[in-house]
Tab-separated table of N, CA and C in Angstrom:
chain	number	residue	atom	x	y	z
A	395	MET	N	24.713	55.461	-40.468
A	395	MET	CA	24.973	54.059	-40.211
A	395	MET	C	23.616	53.362	-40.177
A	396	THR	N	23.470	52.348	-40.982
A	396	THR	CA	22.214	51.602	-41.061
A	396	THR	C	22.490	50.125	-40.866
A	397	LEU	N	21.655	49.486	-40.099
A	397	LEU	CA	21.750	48.043	-39.859
A	397	LEU	C	20.563	47.389	-40.542
A	398	LEU	N	20.823	46.563	-41.543
A	398	LEU	CA	19.748	45.855	-42.231
A	398	LEU	C	19.356	44.640	-41.411
A	399	ALA	N	18.072	44.461	-41.203
A	399	ALA	CA	17.561	43.342	-40.414
A	399	ALA	C	16.464	42.631	-41.206
A	400	PRO	N	16.856	41.862	-42.242
A	400	PRO	CA	15.846	41.211	-43.071
A	400	PRO	C	15.002	40.201	-42.294
A	401	GLN	N	15.521	39.704	-41.163
A	401	GLN	CA	14.774	38.736	-40.365
A	401	GLN	C	13.456	39.318	-39.861
A	402	ILE	N	13.416	40.635	-39.658
A	402	ILE	CA	12.188	41.280	-39.194
A	402	ILE	C	11.605	42.200	-40.261
A	403	GLY	N	12.215	42.221	-41.447
A	403	GLY	CA	11.713	43.036	-42.549
A	403	GLY	C	11.892	44.526	-42.333
A	404	GLU	N	12.978	44.903	-41.654
A	404	GLU	CA	13.226	46.310	-41.385
A	404	GLU	C	14.717	46.614	-41.439
A	405	ALA	N	15.006	47.890	-41.482
A	405	ALA	CA	16.368	48.384	-41.308
A	405	ALA	C	16.328	49.306	-40.094
A	406	LEU	N	17.450	49.418	-39.400
A	406	LEU	CA	17.543	50.281	-38.233
A	406	LEU	C	18.622	51.311	-38.499
A	407	PHE	N	18.375	52.540	-38.102
A	407	PHE	CA	19.392	53.558	-38.291
A	407	PHE	C	19.306	54.585	-37.178
A	408	LEU	N	20.393	55.306	-36.989
A	408	LEU	CA	20.424	56.411	-36.042
A	408	LEU	C	20.118	57.685	-36.804
A	409	ASN	N	19.174	58.465	-36.319
A	409	ASN	CA	18.876	59.724	-36.994
A	409	ASN	C	19.945	60.761	-36.637
A	410	TYR	N	19.753	61.966	-37.097
A	410	TYR	CA	20.723	63.039	-36.903
A	410	TYR	C	21.045	63.271	-35.428
A	411	HIS	N	20.077	63.047	-34.561
A	411	HIS	CA	20.262	63.286	-33.133
A	411	HIS	C	20.698	62.033	-32.376
A	412	GLY	N	20.905	60.926	-33.084
A	412	GLY	CA	21.363	59.695	-32.447
A	412	GLY	C	20.265	58.801	-31.915
A	413	ALA	N	19.010	59.092	-32.271
A	413	ALA	CA	17.898	58.245	-31.851
A	413	ALA	C	17.727	57.095	-32.841
A	414	LEU	N	17.377	55.931	-32.337
A	414	LEU	CA	17.199	54.753	-33.187
A	414	LEU	C	15.828	54.795	-33.858
A	415	TRP	N	15.831	54.615	-35.172
A	415	TRP	CA	14.607	54.569	-35.967
A	415	TRP	C	14.557	53.246	-36.723
A	416	PHE	N	13.335	52.854	-37.074
A	416	PHE	CA	13.096	51.638	-37.846
A	416	PHE	C	12.472	52.006	-39.184
A	417	VAL	N	12.905	51.329	-40.246
A	417	VAL	CA	12.382	51.557	-41.597
A	417	VAL	C	11.879	50.217	-42.129
A	418	PRO	N	10.584	50.105	-42.443
A	418	PRO	CA	10.072	48.852	-42.977
A	418	PRO	C	10.583	48.579	-44.396
A	419	ALA	N	10.742	47.312	-44.703
A	419	ALA	CA	11.150	46.899	-46.049
A	419	ALA	C	9.912	46.810	-46.943
A	420	LEU	N	10.087	47.204	-48.193
A	420	LEU	CA	9.034	47.030	-49.186
A	420	LEU	C	9.243	45.717	-49.922
A	421	GLU	N	10.470	45.485	-50.314
A	421	GLU	CA	10.908	44.267	-50.999
A	421	GLU	C	12.427	44.238	-50.840
A	422	PRO	N	13.099	43.181	-51.252
A	422	PRO	CA	14.552	43.157	-51.067
A	422	PRO	C	15.232	44.398	-51.640
A	423	ASP	N	16.066	45.008	-50.819
A	423	ASP	CA	16.847	46.188	-51.191
A	423	ASP	C	16.019	47.446	-51.446
A	424	HIS	N	14.785	47.487	-50.999
A	424	HIS	CA	13.929	48.664	-51.126
A	424	HIS	C	13.275	48.936	-49.773
A	425	TRP	N	13.324	50.188	-49.348
A	425	TRP	CA	12.878	50.550	-48.007
A	425	TRP	C	11.792	51.605	-48.066
A	426	ASP	N	10.864	51.524	-47.150
A	426	ASP	CA	9.726	52.438	-47.083
A	426	ASP	C	10.073	53.613	-46.166
A	427	TRP	N	10.876	54.556	-46.686
A	427	TRP	CA	11.358	55.676	-45.880
A	427	TRP	C	10.222	56.584	-45.414
A	428	ARG	N	9.109	56.592	-46.120
A	428	ARG	CA	7.973	57.420	-45.694
A	428	ARG	C	7.395	56.945	-44.365
A	429	ASN	N	7.577	55.665	-44.066
A	429	ASN	CA	7.030	55.104	-42.835
A	429	ASN	C	8.102	54.833	-41.785
A	430	ALA	N	9.252	55.465	-41.939
A	430	ALA	CA	10.291	55.347	-40.913
A	430	ALA	C	9.758	55.970	-39.625
A	431	ALA	N	10.080	55.330	-38.507
A	431	ALA	CA	9.573	55.816	-37.222
A	431	ALA	C	10.563	55.481	-36.117
A	432	PRO	N	10.551	56.282	-35.062
A	432	PRO	CA	11.404	55.960	-33.924
A	432	PRO	C	10.892	54.693	-33.238
A	433	ARG	N	11.739	54.117	-32.423
A	433	ARG	CA	11.304	52.906	-31.714
A	433	ARG	C	10.087	53.240	-30.861
A	434	ARG	N	9.198	52.289	-30.764
A	434	ARG	CA	7.967	52.488	-30.001
A	434	ARG	C	7.697	51.265	-29.148
A	435	LEU	N	7.047	51.498	-28.037
A	435	LEU	CA	6.632	50.408	-27.164
A	435	LEU	C	5.780	49.445	-27.973
A	436	GLY	N	6.032	48.188	-27.851
A	436	GLY	CA	5.299	47.187	-28.612
A	436	GLY	C	6.047	46.696	-29.839
A	437	HIS	N	7.086	47.424	-30.258
A	437	HIS	CA	7.889	46.973	-31.389
A	437	HIS	C	8.621	45.703	-30.972
A	438	PRO	N	8.752	44.719	-31.867
A	438	PRO	CA	9.411	43.458	-31.494
A	438	PRO	C	10.830	43.641	-30.948
A	439	LEU	N	11.510	44.690	-31.351
A	439	LEU	CA	12.879	44.902	-30.883
A	439	LEU	C	12.983	46.026	-29.850
A	440	PHE	N	11.847	46.411	-29.267
A	440	PHE	CA	11.873	47.527	-28.322
A	440	PHE	C	12.865	47.293	-27.187
A	441	ASP	N	12.858	46.092	-26.603
A	441	ASP	CA	13.734	45.810	-25.466
A	441	ASP	C	15.209	45.817	-25.844
A	442	ALA	N	15.517	45.495	-27.088
A	442	ALA	CA	16.913	45.448	-27.535
A	442	ALA	C	17.351	46.747	-28.205
A	443	ALA	N	16.456	47.708	-28.335
A	443	ALA	CA	16.747	48.925	-29.094
A	443	ALA	C	17.907	49.722	-28.505
A	444	ASP	N	17.979	49.846	-27.192
A	444	ASP	CA	19.083	50.604	-26.592
A	444	ASP	C	20.427	49.943	-26.897
A	445	LEU	N	20.469	48.631	-26.815
A	445	LEU	CA	21.698	47.890	-27.110
A	445	LEU	C	22.094	48.058	-28.571
A	446	MET	N	21.126	47.983	-29.475
A	446	MET	CA	21.425	48.141	-30.899
A	446	MET	C	21.860	49.568	-31.222
A	447	ALA	N	21.228	50.542	-30.600
A	447	ALA	CA	21.626	51.933	-30.818
A	447	ALA	C	23.056	52.149	-30.349
A	448	GLU	N	23.407	51.596	-29.212
A	448	GLU	CA	24.780	51.736	-28.710
A	448	GLU	C	25.768	51.036	-29.640
A	449	PHE	N	25.389	49.875	-30.171
A	449	PHE	CA	26.224	49.163	-31.136
A	449	PHE	C	26.479	50.042	-32.369
A	450	LEU	N	25.441	50.673	-32.886
A	450	LEU	CA	25.595	51.533	-34.055
A	450	LEU	C	26.469	52.748	-33.737
A	451	ARG	N	26.286	53.338	-32.563
A	451	ARG	CA	27.114	54.488	-32.170
A	451	ARG	C	28.582	54.096	-32.055
A	452	GLN	N	28.856	52.965	-31.415
A	452	GLN	CA	30.241	52.510	-31.259
A	452	GLN	C	30.869	52.180	-32.606
A	453	THR	N	30.109	51.525	-33.474
A	453	THR	CA	30.618	51.187	-34.798
A	453	THR	C	30.944	52.451	-35.579
A	454	HIS	N	30.067	53.417	-35.520
A	454	HIS	CA	30.314	54.699	-36.187
A	454	HIS	C	31.582	55.352	-35.644
A	455	ALA	N	31.720	55.381	-34.339
A	455	ALA	CA	32.889	56.008	-33.722
A	455	ALA	C	34.183	55.322	-34.141
A	456	GLU	N	34.153	54.019	-34.296
A	456	GLU	CA	35.347	53.274	-34.714
A	456	GLU	C	35.651	53.472	-36.197
A	457	LEU	N	34.629	53.683	-37.006
A	457	LEU	CA	34.835	53.830	-38.451
A	457	LEU	C	35.260	55.238	-38.857
A	458	VAL	N	34.854	56.251	-38.120
A	458	VAL	CA	35.157	57.630	-38.496
A	458	VAL	C	36.656	57.868	-38.716
A	459	PRO	N	37.545	57.432	-37.806
A	459	PRO	CA	38.972	57.661	-38.061
A	459	PRO	C	39.474	56.958	-39.323
A	460	LEU	N	38.911	55.807	-39.628
A	460	LEU	CA	39.332	55.095	-40.841
A	460	LEU	C	38.887	55.820	-42.090
A	461	ILE	N	37.689	56.369	-42.060
A	461	ILE	CA	37.137	57.081	-43.211
A	461	ILE	C	37.931	58.355	-43.477
A	462	HIS	N	38.294	59.066	-42.428
A	462	HIS	CA	38.992	60.340	-42.596
A	462	HIS	C	40.433	60.165	-43.020
A	463	ARG	N	40.980	58.959	-42.937
A	463	ARG	CA	42.350	58.695	-43.435
A	463	ARG	C	42.387	58.609	-44.945
A	464	MET	N	41.244	58.296	-45.560
A	464	MET	CA	41.198	58.082	-47.025
A	464	MET	C	41.418	59.351	-47.785
């Protein structure tokens, strides 16, 4: 599950263990996966990171039953 955030030039995603990571944008629709990193103190969204991670987890949990019906 990935959340695109063009307002800050990044995408946010949960890694395999459920930790929130940030991926910088290179240009529209292109992401710098080599520089993906977990949230860090000082990041503009550090304070909101827990809320966004929970949003992504809940969204994933709600979508899984729909996906498995297909």
